[in-house]
């Protein structure tokens, strides 16, 4: 069965600090997709990234970067030089074989303090 | 570009009342989903529809029914609301049930439901 664990319930950082959000997943399949979504205080879910299990290359998008390590079943998300606008709940999610509905972790609430 | 539209955005129900949450997408997507979000629980799948004419139960289907009215619309019905169904409900859609490099899932803005 598929499972996503986000052990960090809440994180608080001071603006400009770097912060890493952890995501550990469980799946029996060799083909799967991993996702990160952001939920700002307004409540909508914003898609950030999708990564398939065959692509272990790390990805960088501006201040955001993702570290995918199959050896530890982790897909961690780092925000560099955090800003107040990064304050949100972040969800990691998994789809087995790419054809099952997303299973979400419980989310990590990030607060960036000015 | 509307994407996924949910109505109503806010609703207060009394225990035992019924209501339907409406969802429509304008992206010509085949698959649609209903999730609920509770504090500390993340998002949990209630029902999904892989394609028009099909529906399947998710992780927490009890107390809900769904209708895939057509390709665009997927409604969620609470026949007899209970306080445990107080939650934020999200509708979502994807091009197909099969996630590929070019296919992801898009969410509506959420519907806040309180059952008193």
mmCIF file of C-alpha atoms in Angstrom:
data_model
loop_
_atom_site.group_PDB
_atom_site.id
_atom_site.type_symbol
_atom_site.label_atom_id
_atom_site.label_comp_id
_atom_site.label_asym_id
_atom_site.label_seq_id
_atom_site.Cartn_x
_atom_site.Cartn_y
_atom_site.Cartn_z
ATOM 1 C CA UNK A 1 0.000 0.000 0.000
ATOM 2 C CA UNK A 2 1.137 3.498 -0.689
ATOM 3 C CA UNK A 3 1.898 5.883 2.127
ATOM 4 C CA UNK A 4 3.426 9.334 2.490
ATOM 5 C CA UNK A 5 4.911 10.584 5.735
ATOM 6 C CA UNK A 6 5.681 14.200 6.494
ATOM 7 C CA UNK A 7 7.094 14.011 9.981
ATOM 8 C CA UNK A 8 7.415 17.775 10.441
ATOM 9 C CA UNK A 9 4.039 19.121 11.497
ATOM 10 C CA UNK A 10 5.112 22.743 11.820
ATOM 11 C CA UNK A 11 8.294 24.639 11.060
ATOM 12 C CA UNK A 12 9.054 28.237 11.867
ATOM 13 C CA UNK A 13 12.003 30.105 10.346
ATOM 14 C CA UNK A 14 13.198 33.654 10.126
ATOM 15 C CA UNK A 15 13.102 35.304 6.729
ATOM 16 C CA UNK A 16 16.121 34.565 4.534
ATOM 17 C CA UNK A 17 16.864 31.291 6.263
ATOM 18 C CA UNK A 18 16.956 28.095 4.236
ATOM 19 C CA UNK A 19 14.442 25.421 5.181
ATOM 20 C CA UNK A 20 13.976 21.798 4.151
ATOM 21 C CA UNK A 21 10.655 19.999 4.267
ATOM 22 C CA UNK A 22 10.928 16.248 4.544
ATOM 23 C CA UNK A 23 8.860 13.667 2.690
ATOM 24 C CA UNK A 24 9.235 9.901 3.020
ATOM 25 C CA UNK A 25 7.129 7.572 0.936
ATOM 26 C CA UNK A 26 6.260 3.885 0.812
ATOM 27 C CA UNK A 27 5.260 1.955 -2.263
ATOM 28 C CA UNK A 28 5.682 -1.536 -3.645
ATOM 29 C CA UNK A 29 5.730 -0.331 -7.226
ATOM 30 C CA UNK A 30 8.822 0.525 -9.191
ATOM 31 C CA UNK A 31 6.899 3.083 -11.221
ATOM 32 C CA UNK A 32 5.386 5.951 -9.306
ATOM 33 C CA UNK A 33 5.010 9.711 -9.310
ATOM 34 C CA UNK A 34 5.750 12.116 -6.489
ATOM 35 C CA UNK A 35 4.273 15.570 -6.085
ATOM 36 C CA UNK A 36 4.549 18.667 -3.947
ATOM 37 C CA UNK A 37 1.642 21.075 -3.491
ATOM 38 C CA UNK A 38 1.523 24.389 -1.657
ATOM 39 C CA UNK A 39 -1.559 25.561 0.231
ATOM 40 C CA UNK A 40 -1.285 29.271 1.128
ATOM 41 C CA UNK A 41 -3.534 30.846 3.781
ATOM 42 C CA UNK A 42 -6.138 31.547 1.095
ATOM 43 C CA UNK A 43 -6.728 27.799 0.928
ATOM 44 C CA UNK A 44 -6.184 26.778 -2.670
ATOM 45 C CA UNK A 45 -3.790 24.004 -3.624
ATOM 46 C CA UNK A 46 -0.982 25.049 -5.913
ATOM 47 C CA UNK A 47 0.937 22.443 -7.873
ATOM 48 C CA UNK A 48 4.723 22.813 -7.450
ATOM 49 C CA UNK A 49 6.391 19.767 -8.947
ATOM 50 C CA UNK A 50 5.881 16.242 -10.250
ATOM 51 C CA UNK A 51 8.693 13.694 -10.407
ATOM 52 C CA UNK A 52 8.594 10.146 -11.744
ATOM 53 C CA UNK A 53 10.484 7.296 -10.144
ATOM 54 C CA UNK A 54 12.884 6.881 -13.040
ATOM 55 C CA UNK A 55 14.196 10.394 -12.842
ATOM 56 C CA UNK A 56 16.428 10.859 -9.815
ATOM 57 C CA UNK A 57 17.910 14.097 -11.012
ATOM 58 C CA UNK A 58 17.474 16.880 -8.505
ATOM 59 C CA UNK A 59 15.492 19.854 -9.691
ATOM 60 C CA UNK A 60 15.873 23.543 -9.015
ATOM 61 C CA UNK A 61 13.317 26.218 -9.757
ATOM 62 C CA UNK A 62 14.356 29.620 -8.505
ATOM 63 C CA UNK A 63 14.550 29.435 -4.715
ATOM 64 C CA UNK A 64 12.948 25.994 -4.683
ATOM 65 C CA UNK A 65 14.835 22.739 -5.022
ATOM 66 C CA UNK A 66 13.879 19.107 -4.664
ATOM 67 C CA UNK A 67 16.089 16.195 -3.664
ATOM 68 C CA UNK A 68 14.807 12.782 -4.742
ATOM 69 C CA UNK A 69 16.617 9.790 -3.239
ATOM 70 C CA UNK A 70 15.207 6.357 -3.995
ATOM 71 C CA UNK A 71 17.706 4.724 -1.620
ATOM 72 C CA UNK A 72 15.996 6.394 1.320
ATOM 73 C CA UNK A 73 12.524 6.735 -0.279
ATOM 74 C CA UNK A 74 12.619 10.451 0.246
ATOM 75 C CA UNK A 75 11.608 13.463 -1.808
ATOM 76 C CA UNK A 76 12.641 16.499 0.199
ATOM 77 C CA UNK A 77 11.866 20.098 -0.645
ATOM 78 C CA UNK A 78 14.213 22.979 0.151
ATOM 79 C CA UNK A 79 13.398 26.662 0.062
ATOM 80 C CA UNK A 80 16.459 28.871 -0.097
ATOM 81 C CA UNK A 81 16.391 32.364 1.377
ATOM 82 C CA UNK A 82 12.827 31.957 2.603
ATOM 83 C CA UNK A 83 10.346 34.793 2.314
ATOM 84 C CA UNK A 84 7.155 35.628 4.182
ATOM 85 C CA UNK A 85 5.162 34.686 1.063
ATOM 86 C CA UNK A 86 6.446 31.138 1.451
ATOM 87 C CA UNK A 87 4.317 30.747 4.587
ATOM 88 C CA UNK A 88 1.886 27.962 3.767
ATOM 89 C CA UNK A 89 1.091 24.322 4.305
ATOM 90 C CA UNK A 90 3.080 22.083 1.994
ATOM 91 C CA UNK A 91 1.875 18.637 0.975
ATOM 92 C CA UNK A 92 3.823 15.783 -0.502
ATOM 93 C CA UNK A 93 1.819 13.203 -2.481
ATOM 94 C CA UNK A 94 2.305 9.909 -4.310
ATOM 95 C CA UNK A 95 0.610 8.103 -7.186
ATOM 96 C CA UNK A 96 1.523 4.451 -7.707
ATOM 97 C CA UNK A 97 2.154 3.451 -11.316
ATOM 98 C CA UNK A 98 0.846 6.872 -12.186
ATOM 99 C CA UNK A 99 -2.705 5.531 -12.418
ATOM 100 C CA UNK A 100 -3.921 5.696 -8.859
ATOM 101 C CA UNK A 101 -5.361 8.806 -7.230
ATOM 102 C CA UNK A 102 -2.921 10.864 -5.212
ATOM 103 C CA UNK A 103 -2.234 9.847 -1.635
ATOM 104 C CA UNK A 104 -1.182 12.812 0.461
ATOM 105 C CA UNK A 105 0.984 13.248 3.498
ATOM 106 C CA UNK A 106 -0.482 15.173 6.405
ATOM 107 C CA UNK A 107 1.311 18.338 5.437
ATOM 108 C CA UNK A 108 3.925 20.623 6.976
ATOM 109 C CA UNK A 109 2.932 24.103 8.041
ATOM 110 C CA UNK A 110 5.754 26.543 7.317
ATOM 111 C CA UNK A 111 5.777 29.946 8.964
ATOM 112 C CA UNK A 112 8.330 32.456 7.766
ATOM 113 C CA UNK A 113 8.761 35.342 10.183
ATOM 114 C CA UNK A 114 9.923 38.742 9.007
ATOM 115 C CA UNK B 1 -9.232 30.338 -17.450
ATOM 116 C CA UNK B 2 -11.535 28.986 -14.723
ATOM 117 C CA UNK B 3 -9.940 25.532 -14.312
ATOM 118 C CA UNK B 4 -11.832 23.658 -11.578
ATOM 119 C CA UNK B 5 -14.813 25.463 -10.080
ATOM 120 C CA UNK B 6 -16.562 24.372 -6.905
ATOM 121 C CA UNK B 7 -19.803 25.626 -5.396
ATOM 122 C CA UNK B 8 -20.724 26.607 -2.784
ATOM 123 C CA UNK B 9 -17.572 27.964 -1.184
ATOM 124 C CA UNK B 10 -19.090 28.047 2.287
ATOM 125 C CA UNK B 11 -22.057 26.173 3.742
ATOM 126 C CA UNK B 12 -23.492 25.544 7.183
ATOM 127 C CA UNK B 13 -25.781 22.561 7.564
ATOM 128 C CA UNK B 14 -27.788 21.146 10.400
ATOM 129 C CA UNK B 15 -27.297 17.506 11.306
ATOM 130 C CA UNK B 16 -29.476 15.343 9.096
ATOM 131 C CA UNK B 17 -29.808 17.833 6.269
ATOM 132 C CA UNK B 18 -28.717 16.940 2.781
ATOM 133 C CA UNK B 19 -26.729 18.925 0.291
ATOM 134 C CA UNK B 20 -24.770 18.601 -2.921
ATOM 135 C CA UNK B 21 -21.379 20.072 -3.666
ATOM 136 C CA UNK B 22 -20.979 20.908 -7.317
ATOM 137 C CA UNK B 23 -17.762 20.721 -9.293
ATOM 138 C CA UNK B 24 -17.081 21.592 -12.896
ATOM 139 C CA UNK B 25 -13.884 21.690 -14.928
ATOM 140 C CA UNK B 26 -13.294 23.363 -18.258
ATOM 141 C CA UNK B 27 -10.041 21.631 -19.196
ATOM 142 C CA UNK B 28 -11.673 18.679 -21.002
ATOM 143 C CA UNK B 29 -10.255 16.350 -18.365
ATOM 144 C CA UNK B 30 -11.399 12.760 -18.156
ATOM 145 C CA UNK B 31 -10.740 12.071 -14.472
ATOM 146 C CA UNK B 32 -12.220 13.878 -11.498
ATOM 147 C CA UNK B 33 -11.817 13.501 -7.751
ATOM 148 C CA UNK B 34 -13.286 14.557 -4.434
ATOM 149 C CA UNK B 35 -11.020 14.924 -1.403
ATOM 150 C CA UNK B 36 -11.675 16.135 2.109
ATOM 151 C CA UNK B 37 -9.144 17.969 4.243
ATOM 152 C CA UNK B 38 -9.215 17.815 8.017
ATOM 153 C CA UNK B 39 -6.742 19.405 10.443
ATOM 154 C CA UNK B 40 -3.649 17.253 10.820
ATOM 155 C CA UNK B 41 -4.970 14.656 8.377
ATOM 156 C CA UNK B 42 -3.905 15.970 5.016
ATOM 157 C CA UNK B 43 -6.206 15.297 2.090
ATOM 158 C CA UNK B 44 -8.095 12.032 1.905
ATOM 159 C CA UNK B 45 -9.840 10.706 -1.178
ATOM 160 C CA UNK B 46 -13.600 10.295 -0.924
ATOM 161 C CA UNK B 47 -14.539 9.215 -4.449
ATOM 162 C CA UNK B 48 -13.117 9.517 -7.896
ATOM 163 C CA UNK B 49 -14.258 9.123 -11.465
ATOM 164 C CA UNK B 50 -11.629 7.830 -13.852
ATOM 165 C CA UNK B 51 -13.799 8.651 -16.846
ATOM 166 C CA UNK B 52 -17.314 9.721 -17.677
ATOM 167 C CA UNK B 53 -19.757 7.063 -16.525
ATOM 168 C CA UNK B 54 -17.506 5.488 -13.896
ATOM 169 C CA UNK B 55 -17.048 6.165 -10.201
ATOM 170 C CA UNK B 56 -14.968 4.439 -7.546
ATOM 171 C CA UNK B 57 -14.674 4.670 -3.787
ATOM 172 C CA UNK B 58 -11.648 6.206 -2.203
ATOM 173 C CA UNK B 59 -10.325 6.009 1.323
ATOM 174 C CA UNK B 60 -13.302 7.622 3.126
ATOM 175 C CA UNK B 61 -16.518 7.115 1.087
ATOM 176 C CA UNK B 62 -18.981 6.454 3.902
ATOM 177 C CA UNK B 63 -21.768 9.022 4.121
ATOM 178 C CA UNK B 64 -21.234 10.314 0.591
ATOM 179 C CA UNK B 65 -22.538 9.674 -2.897
ATOM 180 C CA UNK B 66 -21.250 11.009 -6.177
ATOM 181 C CA UNK B 67 -22.552 11.574 -9.671
ATOM 182 C CA UNK B 68 -20.489 12.076 -12.791
ATOM 183 C CA UNK B 69 -23.144 14.045 -14.605
ATOM 184 C CA UNK B 70 -21.102 14.484 -17.768
ATOM 185 C CA UNK B 71 -17.467 14.941 -18.654
ATOM 186 C CA UNK B 72 -17.350 18.392 -17.080
ATOM 187 C CA UNK B 73 -19.243 17.869 -13.841
ATOM 188 C CA UNK B 74 -18.748 15.692 -10.785
ATOM 189 C CA UNK B 75 -21.004 16.265 -7.781
ATOM 190 C CA UNK B 76 -20.682 15.097 -4.197
ATOM 191 C CA UNK B 77 -23.826 14.536 -2.134
ATOM 192 C CA UNK B 78 -24.247 14.276 1.605
ATOM 193 C CA UNK B 79 -27.594 12.552 2.148
ATOM 194 C CA UNK B 80 -27.769 13.043 5.912
ATOM 195 C CA UNK B 81 -25.031 15.342 7.141
ATOM 196 C CA UNK B 82 -23.203 14.562 10.367
ATOM 197 C CA UNK B 83 -20.850 16.750 12.424
ATOM 198 C CA UNK B 84 -17.998 14.390 11.450
ATOM 199 C CA UNK B 85 -18.426 15.609 7.902
ATOM 200 C CA UNK B 86 -17.392 19.120 8.874
ATOM 201 C CA UNK B 87 -14.402 19.610 6.629
ATOM 202 C CA UNK B 88 -12.946 21.393 3.643
ATOM 203 C CA UNK B 89 -13.798 19.633 0.414
ATOM 204 C CA UNK B 90 -11.652 19.801 -2.689
ATOM 205 C CA UNK B 91 -12.589 18.775 -6.158
ATOM 206 C CA UNK B 92 -9.810 17.986 -8.609
ATOM 207 C CA UNK B 93 -9.377 16.871 -12.179
ATOM 208 C CA UNK B 94 -6.707 15.396 -14.419
ATOM 209 C CA UNK B 95 -6.437 14.695 -18.107
ATOM 210 C CA UNK B 96 -6.608 11.006 -17.437
ATOM 211 C CA UNK B 97 -6.302 8.583 -14.609
ATOM 212 C CA UNK B 98 -2.830 7.845 -15.911
ATOM 213 C CA UNK B 99 -0.314 10.316 -14.590
ATOM 214 C CA UNK B 100 2.379 11.004 -17.131
ATOM 215 C CA UNK B 101 5.045 13.584 -17.576
ATOM 216 C CA UNK B 102 2.562 15.871 -19.208
ATOM 217 C CA UNK B 103 -0.392 15.197 -16.966
ATOM 218 C CA UNK B 104 -1.059 16.351 -13.453
ATOM 219 C CA UNK B 105 -3.946 16.986 -11.110
ATOM 220 C CA UNK B 106 -5.521 20.408 -10.670
ATOM 221 C CA UNK B 107 -7.583 21.394 -7.659
ATOM 222 C CA UNK B 108 -10.520 23.690 -7.100
ATOM 223 C CA UNK B 109 -10.438 26.363 -4.424
ATOM 224 C CA UNK B 110 -12.204 24.276 -1.806
ATOM 225 C CA UNK B 111 -15.618 24.271 -0.144
ATOM 226 C CA UNK B 112 -15.839 24.901 3.592
ATOM 227 C CA UNK B 113 -18.654 22.832 5.091
ATOM 228 C CA UNK B 114 -19.763 23.023 8.717
ATOM 229 C CA UNK B 115 -22.338 20.617 10.130
ATOM 230 C CA UNK B 116 -23.866 21.711 13.430
#
